Amino acid sequence: FHEALNMAAIWKLPVIFVCENNGYGMSTSTARSTAVKNIAERAAAYSMPGVIVNGNIFSEVAEASHQAVARARAGEGPTLIESKTYRHRGHSKSDRNRYRTKEEIEDWMSNRDPITLFESELREFGFIDNKGIEAIRDAVAQEIADGIEFAKASPSPDVRDTGNYVYTEQA
């Protein structure tokens, strides 16, 4: 992490670093494992902008990304975007989630769901109505169902293809 930020800053590389901060590193909260409150504060040590966004609000992520892309294209170097969000499930299948309360998880799922927030934003600015949202949901549900059927009907991949496209775009 340090070396990547440092070299990108020294060489003014057109790089956008995105830290998806879900509040936990495995089962340890960031408050207990990180010396700074916000990871984006670390950008100052590399003379690059550090931007904090609510990762559950599409327009915040889009605006910060747009500005970072503009900086990169203008030759102004890298940007570090910290996207604060939440991990609704455990770190892995074996994670029993004992370090979080059910209330905490429910609060995030009920009040901060990114899709629900985006739908509200689209309605608020008049981009879509309830009928339009339902049409999108129906289309997505159909696309998922079609994808599942396609996967079930497809042959299993050839084991010899495992290494393809790992380090190059050549098979």
Coordinates of N, CA and C in Angstrom, one line a residue:
F1 N 0.8 -1.2 0.0 CA 0.0 0.0 0.0 C 0.9 1.2 0.0
H2 N 1.8 1.3 1.0 CA 2.7 2.5 1.1 C 3.5 2.7 -0.2
E3 N 4.1 1.6 -0.7 CA 5.0 1.7 -1.9 C 4.2 2.1 -3.1
A4 N 3.0 1.6 -3.2 CA 2.2 2.0 -4.4 C 1.8 3.4 -4.4
L5 N 1.3 3.9 -3.2 CA 1.0 5.3 -3.1 C 2.2 6.2 -3.3
N6 N 3.3 5.8 -2.7 CA 4.5 6.6 -2.8 C 5.0 6.7 -4.2
M7 N 5.1 5.6 -4.9 CA 5.6 5.7 -6.3 C 4.7 6.4 -7.2
A8 N 3.4 6.2 -7.1 CA 2.4 6.9 -7.9 C 2.5 8.4 -7.7
A9 N 2.7 8.8 -6.4 CA 2.9 10.2 -6.1 C 4.2 10.8 -6.7
I10 N 5.3 10.1 -6.5 CA 6.6 10.6 -7.0 C 6.5 10.8 -8.5
W11 N 5.9 9.8 -9.2 CA 5.9 9.8 -10.7 C 4.6 10.5 -11.2
K12 N 3.8 11.0 -10.4 CA 2.5 11.7 -10.8 C 1.8 10.8 -11.7
L13 N 1.6 9.5 -11.4 CA 0.9 8.6 -12.2 C -0.6 8.8 -12.2
P14 N -1.2 8.6 -13.3 CA -2.7 8.7 -13.4 C -3.4 7.5 -12.8
V15 N -3.3 7.4 -11.5 CA -3.9 6.3 -10.8 C -4.9 6.8 -9.8
I16 N -6.0 6.0 -9.7 CA -7.0 6.3 -8.7 C -7.1 5.1 -7.8
F17 N -6.7 5.3 -6.5 CA -6.7 4.2 -5.5 C -8.1 4.3 -4.8
V18 N -8.7 3.2 -4.7 CA -10.0 3.1 -4.1 C -9.9 2.1 -2.9
C19 N -10.1 2.7 -1.7 CA -10.2 1.8 -0.5 C -11.6 1.6 -0.1
E20 N -12.1 0.4 -0.3 CA -13.5 0.1 0.1 C -13.4 -0.2 1.6
N21 N -13.7 0.7 2.4 CA -13.6 0.5 3.9 C -15.0 0.1 4.4
N22 N -15.1 -1.2 4.8 CA -16.4 -1.7 5.3 C -16.4 -1.7 6.8
G23 N -15.4 -1.1 7.4 CA -15.4 -1.0 8.9 C -14.8 -2.1 9.6
Y24 N -14.4 -3.1 8.9 CA -13.8 -4.3 9.6 C -12.6 -4.8 8.7
G25 N -11.6 -5.3 9.4 CA -10.6 -6.1 8.8 C -10.8 -7.5 9.4
M26 N -11.3 -8.4 8.6 CA -11.8 -9.7 9.1 C -12.8 -9.5 10.3
S27 N -12.4 -9.7 11.5 CA -13.4 -9.5 12.6 C -13.0 -8.4 13.5
T28 N -12.0 -7.6 13.1 CA -11.5 -6.5 13.9 C -12.0 -5.1 13.3
S29 N -12.6 -4.3 14.1 CA -13.1 -3.0 13.6 C -11.9 -2.1 13.3
T30 N -12.1 -1.2 12.3 CA -11.0 -0.3 12.0 C -10.6 0.6 13.1
A31 N -11.5 0.9 14.0 CA -11.2 1.7 15.2 C -10.2 1.0 16.1
R32 N -10.1 -0.3 16.1 CA -9.2 -1.1 16.9 C -7.9 -1.5 16.1
S33 N -7.9 -1.3 14.8 CA -6.8 -1.8 14.0 C -6.1 -0.7 13.2
T34 N -6.6 0.5 13.2 CA -6.0 1.6 12.4 C -5.7 2.8 13.3
A35 N -4.6 3.4 13.1 CA -4.2 4.6 13.9 C -5.0 5.9 13.5
V36 N -5.4 5.9 12.3 CA -6.2 7.1 11.8 C -7.6 6.8 11.7
K37 N -8.5 7.8 11.9 CA -9.9 7.5 11.8 C -10.3 7.2 10.3
N38 N -9.7 7.9 9.4 CA -10.0 7.8 8.0 C -8.8 7.4 7.2
I39 N -8.9 6.3 6.5 CA -7.7 5.9 5.6 C -7.3 7.0 4.7
A40 N -8.3 7.8 4.2 CA -8.0 8.8 3.2 C -7.0 9.9 3.8
E41 N -6.9 10.0 5.1 CA -6.0 10.9 5.7 C -4.5 10.6 5.4
R42 N -4.3 9.3 5.1 CA -2.9 8.9 4.7 C -2.4 9.5 3.4
A43 N -3.3 9.9 2.6 CA -3.0 10.5 1.3 C -2.1 11.7 1.5
A44 N -2.3 12.5 2.5 CA -1.5 13.7 2.8 C 0.0 13.4 2.9
A45 N 0.3 12.3 3.4 CA 1.7 11.9 3.5 C 2.4 11.8 2.1
Y46 N 1.6 11.6 1.1 CA 2.1 11.4 -0.3 C 1.7 12.6 -1.2
S47 N 1.3 13.7 -0.6 CA 0.9 14.9 -1.3 C -0.1 14.7 -2.4
M48 N -1.0 13.8 -2.1 CA -2.1 13.6 -3.0 C -3.5 13.8 -2.3
P49 N -4.5 14.1 -3.0 CA -5.8 14.3 -2.4 C -6.3 12.9 -1.8
G50 N -6.9 13.0 -0.6 CA -7.6 11.9 0.0 C -9.0 12.3 0.2
V51 N -9.9 11.6 -0.4 CA -11.3 11.9 -0.5 C -12.1 10.8 0.2
I52 N -13.0 11.2 1.1 CA -13.9 10.3 1.8 C -15.3 10.4 1.2
V53 N -15.9 9.3 0.8 CA -17.3 9.3 0.3 C -18.1 8.2 1.1
N54 N -19.4 8.5 1.1 CA -20.3 7.5 1.6 C -20.4 6.5 0.4
G55 N -19.8 5.3 0.6 CA -19.9 4.3 -0.5 C -21.2 3.7 -0.8
N56 N -22.2 4.1 0.0 CA -23.6 3.6 -0.2 C -24.4 4.6 -1.0
I57 N -23.8 5.8 -1.3 CA -24.5 6.8 -2.1 C -23.9 7.0 -3.4
F58 N -24.6 6.5 -4.4 CA -24.0 6.5 -5.8 C -23.5 7.8 -6.2
S59 N -24.2 8.9 -6.0 CA -23.8 10.2 -6.5 C -22.5 10.7 -5.9
E60 N -22.3 10.3 -4.6 CA -21.0 10.7 -4.0 C -19.8 10.0 -4.6
V61 N -20.0 8.7 -4.8 CA -19.0 7.9 -5.4 C -18.7 8.4 -6.8
A62 N -19.8 8.6 -7.6 CA -19.6 9.1 -9.0 C -18.9 10.4 -9.1
E63 N -19.3 11.4 -8.2 CA -18.7 12.7 -8.2 C -17.2 12.6 -7.9
A64 N -16.9 11.9 -6.8 CA -15.4 11.8 -6.4 C -14.6 11.1 -7.5
S65 N -15.2 10.1 -8.1 CA -14.5 9.4 -9.2 C -14.3 10.3 -10.4
H66 N -15.3 11.1 -10.7 CA -15.2 12.0 -11.9 C -14.1 13.0 -11.6
Q67 N -14.0 13.5 -10.4 CA -13.0 14.5 -10.1 C -11.6 13.8 -10.1
A68 N -11.5 12.6 -9.6 CA -10.2 11.9 -9.6 C -9.8 11.6 -11.1
V69 N -10.7 11.2 -11.9 CA -10.4 10.9 -13.3 C -9.9 12.2 -14.0
A70 N -10.6 13.3 -13.7 CA -10.2 14.6 -14.3 C -8.8 15.0 -13.9
R71 N -8.4 14.8 -12.6 CA -7.1 15.1 -12.1 C -6.1 14.2 -12.8
A72 N -6.4 12.9 -12.9 CA -5.4 12.0 -13.6 C -5.2 12.3 -15.0
R73 N -6.3 12.6 -15.7 CA -6.1 13.0 -17.2 C -5.4 14.3 -17.4
A74 N -5.5 15.2 -16.4 CA -4.8 16.5 -16.5 C -3.3 16.4 -16.1
G75 N -2.9 15.2 -15.7 CA -1.5 15.0 -15.3 C -1.2 15.4 -13.9
E76 N -2.2 15.5 -13.1 CA -2.0 16.0 -11.7 C -1.8 14.9 -10.7
G77 N -1.6 13.7 -11.2 CA -1.2 12.6 -10.3 C -2.4 11.8 -9.7
P78 N -2.1 11.0 -8.7 CA -3.0 10.0 -8.1 C -4.0 10.7 -7.1
T79 N -5.0 9.9 -6.8 CA -6.0 10.3 -5.8 C -6.3 9.0 -5.0
L80 N -6.5 9.2 -3.7 CA -7.0 8.1 -2.9 C -8.4 8.4 -2.5
I81 N -9.3 7.5 -2.9 CA -10.7 7.6 -2.5 C -11.0 6.6 -1.5
E82 N -11.5 7.0 -0.3 CA -12.0 6.0 0.7 C -13.5 6.0 0.6
S83 N -14.0 4.8 0.3 CA -15.4 4.6 0.2 C -15.9 3.9 1.4
K84 N -16.6 4.6 2.3 CA -17.1 4.0 3.5 C -18.4 3.3 3.3
T85 N -18.4 2.0 3.6 CA -19.6 1.2 3.3 C -19.7 0.2 4.4
Y86 N -20.3 -0.9 4.1 CA -20.5 -1.9 5.2 C -20.5 -3.3 4.5
R87 N -20.0 -4.3 5.3 CA -20.0 -5.7 4.8 C -21.2 -6.4 5.5
H88 N -22.2 -6.7 4.8 CA -23.5 -7.2 5.4 C -23.3 -8.6 6.0
R89 N -22.3 -9.4 5.5 CA -22.1 -10.7 5.9 C -20.7 -10.8 6.6
G90 N -20.5 -12.0 7.1 CA -19.1 -12.2 7.7 C -18.0 -12.2 6.6
H91 N -16.8 -12.2 7.1 CA -15.6 -12.2 6.2 C -15.5 -13.4 5.4
S92 N -16.0 -14.6 5.9 CA -15.9 -15.8 5.2 C -17.0 -16.7 5.6
K93 N -17.1 -17.9 5.0 CA -18.2 -18.8 5.4 C -18.1 -19.3 6.9
S94 N -16.8 -19.3 7.4 CA -16.6 -19.7 8.7 C -16.8 -18.6 9.8
D95 N -17.0 -17.4 9.3 CA -17.2 -16.2 10.2 C -18.6 -16.3 10.8
R96 N -18.6 -16.4 12.1 CA -19.9 -16.5 12.8 C -20.5 -15.1 13.2
N97 N -19.8 -14.0 12.8 CA -20.3 -12.7 13.0 C -20.6 -12.3 14.5
R98 N -19.8 -12.8 15.4 CA -20.0 -12.5 16.8 C -19.5 -11.2 17.3
Y99 N -18.8 -10.5 16.4 CA -18.2 -9.2 16.8 C -19.2 -8.0 16.4
R100 N -20.3 -8.3 15.8 CA -21.3 -7.3 15.5 C -22.7 -7.7 16.1
T101 N -23.4 -6.7 16.4 CA -24.8 -7.0 16.9 C -25.7 -7.1 15.8
K102 N -26.8 -7.8 16.0 CA -27.9 -8.0 15.0 C -28.5 -6.6 14.7
E103 N -28.5 -5.7 15.7 CA -29.1 -4.4 15.5 C -28.2 -3.6 14.5
E104 N -26.9 -3.7 14.7 CA -26.0 -3.0 13.8 C -26.2 -3.4 12.3
I105 N -26.2 -4.7 12.1 CA -26.4 -5.3 10.8 C -27.7 -4.8 10.2
E106 N -28.8 -5.0 11.0 CA -30.1 -4.6 10.6 C -30.2 -3.1 10.2
D107 N -29.6 -2.3 11.0 CA -29.6 -0.8 10.7 C -29.0 -0.6 9.3
W108 N -27.8 -1.2 9.1 CA -27.2 -1.0 7.8 C -28.0 -1.5 6.7
M109 N -28.6 -2.7 6.8 CA -29.4 -3.3 5.8 C -30.7 -2.5 5.5
S110 N -31.3 -2.0 6.6 CA -32.6 -1.4 6.5 C -32.5 0.1 6.0
N111 N -31.6 0.8 6.6 CA -31.5 2.2 6.4 C -30.4 2.7 5.4
R112 N -29.5 1.9 5.0 CA -28.4 2.4 4.2 C -28.1 1.5 3.0
D113 N -29.1 0.8 2.6 CA -28.9 -0.1 1.4 C -28.7 0.8 0.2
P114 N -27.6 0.5 -0.5 CA -27.2 1.4 -1.7 C -28.2 1.4 -2.8
I115 N -28.9 0.3 -3.1 CA -29.9 0.3 -4.1 C -31.1 1.1 -3.8
T116 N -31.6 0.9 -2.5 CA -32.7 1.7 -2.1 C -32.4 3.2 -2.1
L117 N -31.2 3.6 -1.6 CA -30.8 5.0 -1.6 C -30.7 5.5 -3.0
F118 N -30.2 4.8 -3.9 CA -30.1 5.2 -5.3 C -31.5 5.4 -5.9
E119 N -32.3 4.4 -5.7 CA -33.7 4.6 -6.2 C -34.3 5.9 -5.7
S120 N -34.1 6.2 -4.4 CA -34.7 7.4 -3.8 C -34.1 8.6 -4.5
E121 N -32.8 8.6 -4.7 CA -32.1 9.7 -5.4 C -32.7 9.9 -6.8
L122 N -32.9 8.8 -7.5 CA -33.4 9.0 -8.9 C -34.8 9.5 -8.9
R123 N -35.6 9.1 -7.9 CA -37.0 9.6 -7.8 C -37.0 11.1 -7.5
E124 N -36.1 11.4 -6.5 CA -36.1 12.8 -6.0 C -35.7 13.8 -7.1
F125 N -34.9 13.4 -8.0 CA -34.5 14.3 -9.1 C -35.3 14.1 -10.4
G126 N -36.3 13.3 -10.3 CA -37.3 13.1 -11.4 C -36.7 12.3 -12.6
F127 N -35.7 11.4 -12.3 CA -35.2 10.6 -13.4 C -36.0 9.4 -13.7
I128 N -36.8 8.9 -12.7 CA -37.6 7.7 -12.8 C -38.7 7.7 -11.8
D129 N -39.7 6.9 -12.1 CA -40.8 6.8 -11.1 C -40.9 5.3 -10.7
N130 N -41.9 5.0 -9.8 CA -42.0 3.7 -9.3 C -42.2 2.6 -10.4
K131 N -43.0 3.0 -11.4 CA -43.2 2.1 -12.5 C -41.9 1.8 -13.2
G132 N -41.0 2.8 -13.4 CA -39.7 2.6 -14.1 C -38.8 1.7 -13.2
I133 N -38.8 1.9 -11.9 CA -38.0 1.1 -11.0 C -38.5 -0.4 -11.1
E134 N -39.8 -0.6 -11.1 CA -40.3 -2.0 -11.2 C -39.9 -2.6 -12.5
A135 N -39.9 -1.9 -13.6 CA -39.5 -2.4 -14.9 C -38.1 -2.8 -14.8
I136 N -37.2 -2.0 -14.2 CA -35.8 -2.4 -14.1 C -35.6 -3.6 -13.2
R137 N -36.3 -3.7 -12.1 CA -36.3 -4.9 -11.3 C -36.7 -6.1 -12.0
D138 N -37.8 -6.0 -12.8 CA -38.2 -7.2 -13.5 C -37.2 -7.6 -14.6
A139 N -36.6 -6.6 -15.3 CA -35.6 -6.9 -16.3 C -34.4 -7.6 -15.7
V140 N -34.0 -7.1 -14.5 CA -32.8 -7.7 -13.8 C -33.1 -9.1 -13.3
A141 N -34.3 -9.3 -12.8 CA -34.7 -10.6 -12.3 C -34.7 -11.6 -13.5
Q142 N -35.1 -11.2 -14.7 CA -35.1 -12.0 -15.9 C -33.7 -12.3 -16.3
E143 N -32.8 -11.3 -16.3 CA -31.4 -11.5 -16.7 C -30.7 -12.5 -15.8
I144 N -31.0 -12.4 -14.5 CA -30.4 -13.3 -13.5 C -30.9 -14.8 -13.8
A145 N -32.2 -14.9 -14.0 CA -32.8 -16.2 -14.3 C -32.2 -16.8 -15.6
D146 N -32.1 -15.9 -16.6 CA -31.5 -16.4 -17.9 C -30.0 -16.8 -17.7
G147 N -29.3 -16.1 -16.9 CA -27.9 -16.4 -16.6 C -27.8 -17.7 -15.9
I148 N -28.7 -18.0 -14.9 CA -28.7 -19.3 -14.2 C -28.9 -20.4 -15.1
E149 N -29.9 -20.3 -16.0 CA -30.3 -21.3 -17.0 C -29.1 -21.5 -17.9
F150 N -28.5 -20.5 -18.4 CA -27.3 -20.6 -19.3 C -26.2 -21.4 -18.6
A151 N -25.9 -21.0 -17.3 CA -24.9 -21.7 -16.6 C -25.2 -23.2 -16.4
K152 N -26.4 -23.5 -16.1 CA -26.8 -24.9 -15.9 C -26.7 -25.7 -17.2
A153 N -27.0 -25.1 -18.3 CA -27.0 -25.7 -19.6 C -25.6 -25.8 -20.2
S154 N -24.6 -25.1 -19.7 CA -23.3 -25.0 -20.3 C -22.4 -26.2 -19.8
P155 N -21.5 -26.6 -20.6 CA -20.6 -27.7 -20.2 C -19.6 -27.1 -19.1
S156 N -19.1 -28.0 -18.3 CA -18.1 -27.6 -17.3 C -16.9 -27.2 -18.1
P157 N -16.1 -26.2 -17.5 CA -14.9 -25.7 -18.2 C -13.8 -26.8 -18.2
D158 N -13.0 -26.8 -19.1 CA -11.9 -27.7 -19.3 C -10.8 -27.3 -18.2
V159 N -10.3 -28.2 -17.5 CA -9.3 -28.0 -16.4 C -8.1 -27.4 -17.0
R160 N -7.8 -27.7 -18.3 CA -6.6 -27.2 -18.9 C -6.6 -25.7 -19.2
D161 N -7.8 -25.1 -19.0 CA -8.0 -23.7 -19.2 C -7.7 -22.9 -17.9
T162 N -7.4 -23.5 -16.9 CA -7.2 -22.9 -15.6 C -6.2 -21.7 -15.6
G163 N -5.1 -21.9 -16.3 CA -4.1 -20.9 -16.3 C -4.3 -19.8 -17.4
N164 N -5.3 -19.9 -18.2 CA -5.5 -18.9 -19.2 C -5.9 -17.6 -18.6
Y165 N -5.3 -16.5 -19.2 CA -5.6 -15.2 -18.9 C -5.2 -14.8 -17.4
V166 N -4.3 -15.5 -16.8 CA -3.9 -15.2 -15.5 C -2.9 -14.0 -15.5
Y167 N -1.9 -14.1 -16.3 CA -0.9 -13.1 -16.4 C -0.9 -12.3 -17.7
T168 N -1.5 -12.8 -18.7 CA -1.5 -12.1 -20.0 C -2.9 -12.3 -20.6
E169 N -3.1 -11.6 -21.7 CA -4.4 -11.7 -22.4 C -4.3 -12.8 -23.4
Q170 N -3.2 -13.6 -23.5 CA -3.1 -14.6 -24.5 C -3.4 -16.0 -23.8
A171 N -4.1 -16.8 -24.6 CA -4.4 -18.1 -24.1 C -3.2 -19.0 -24.3

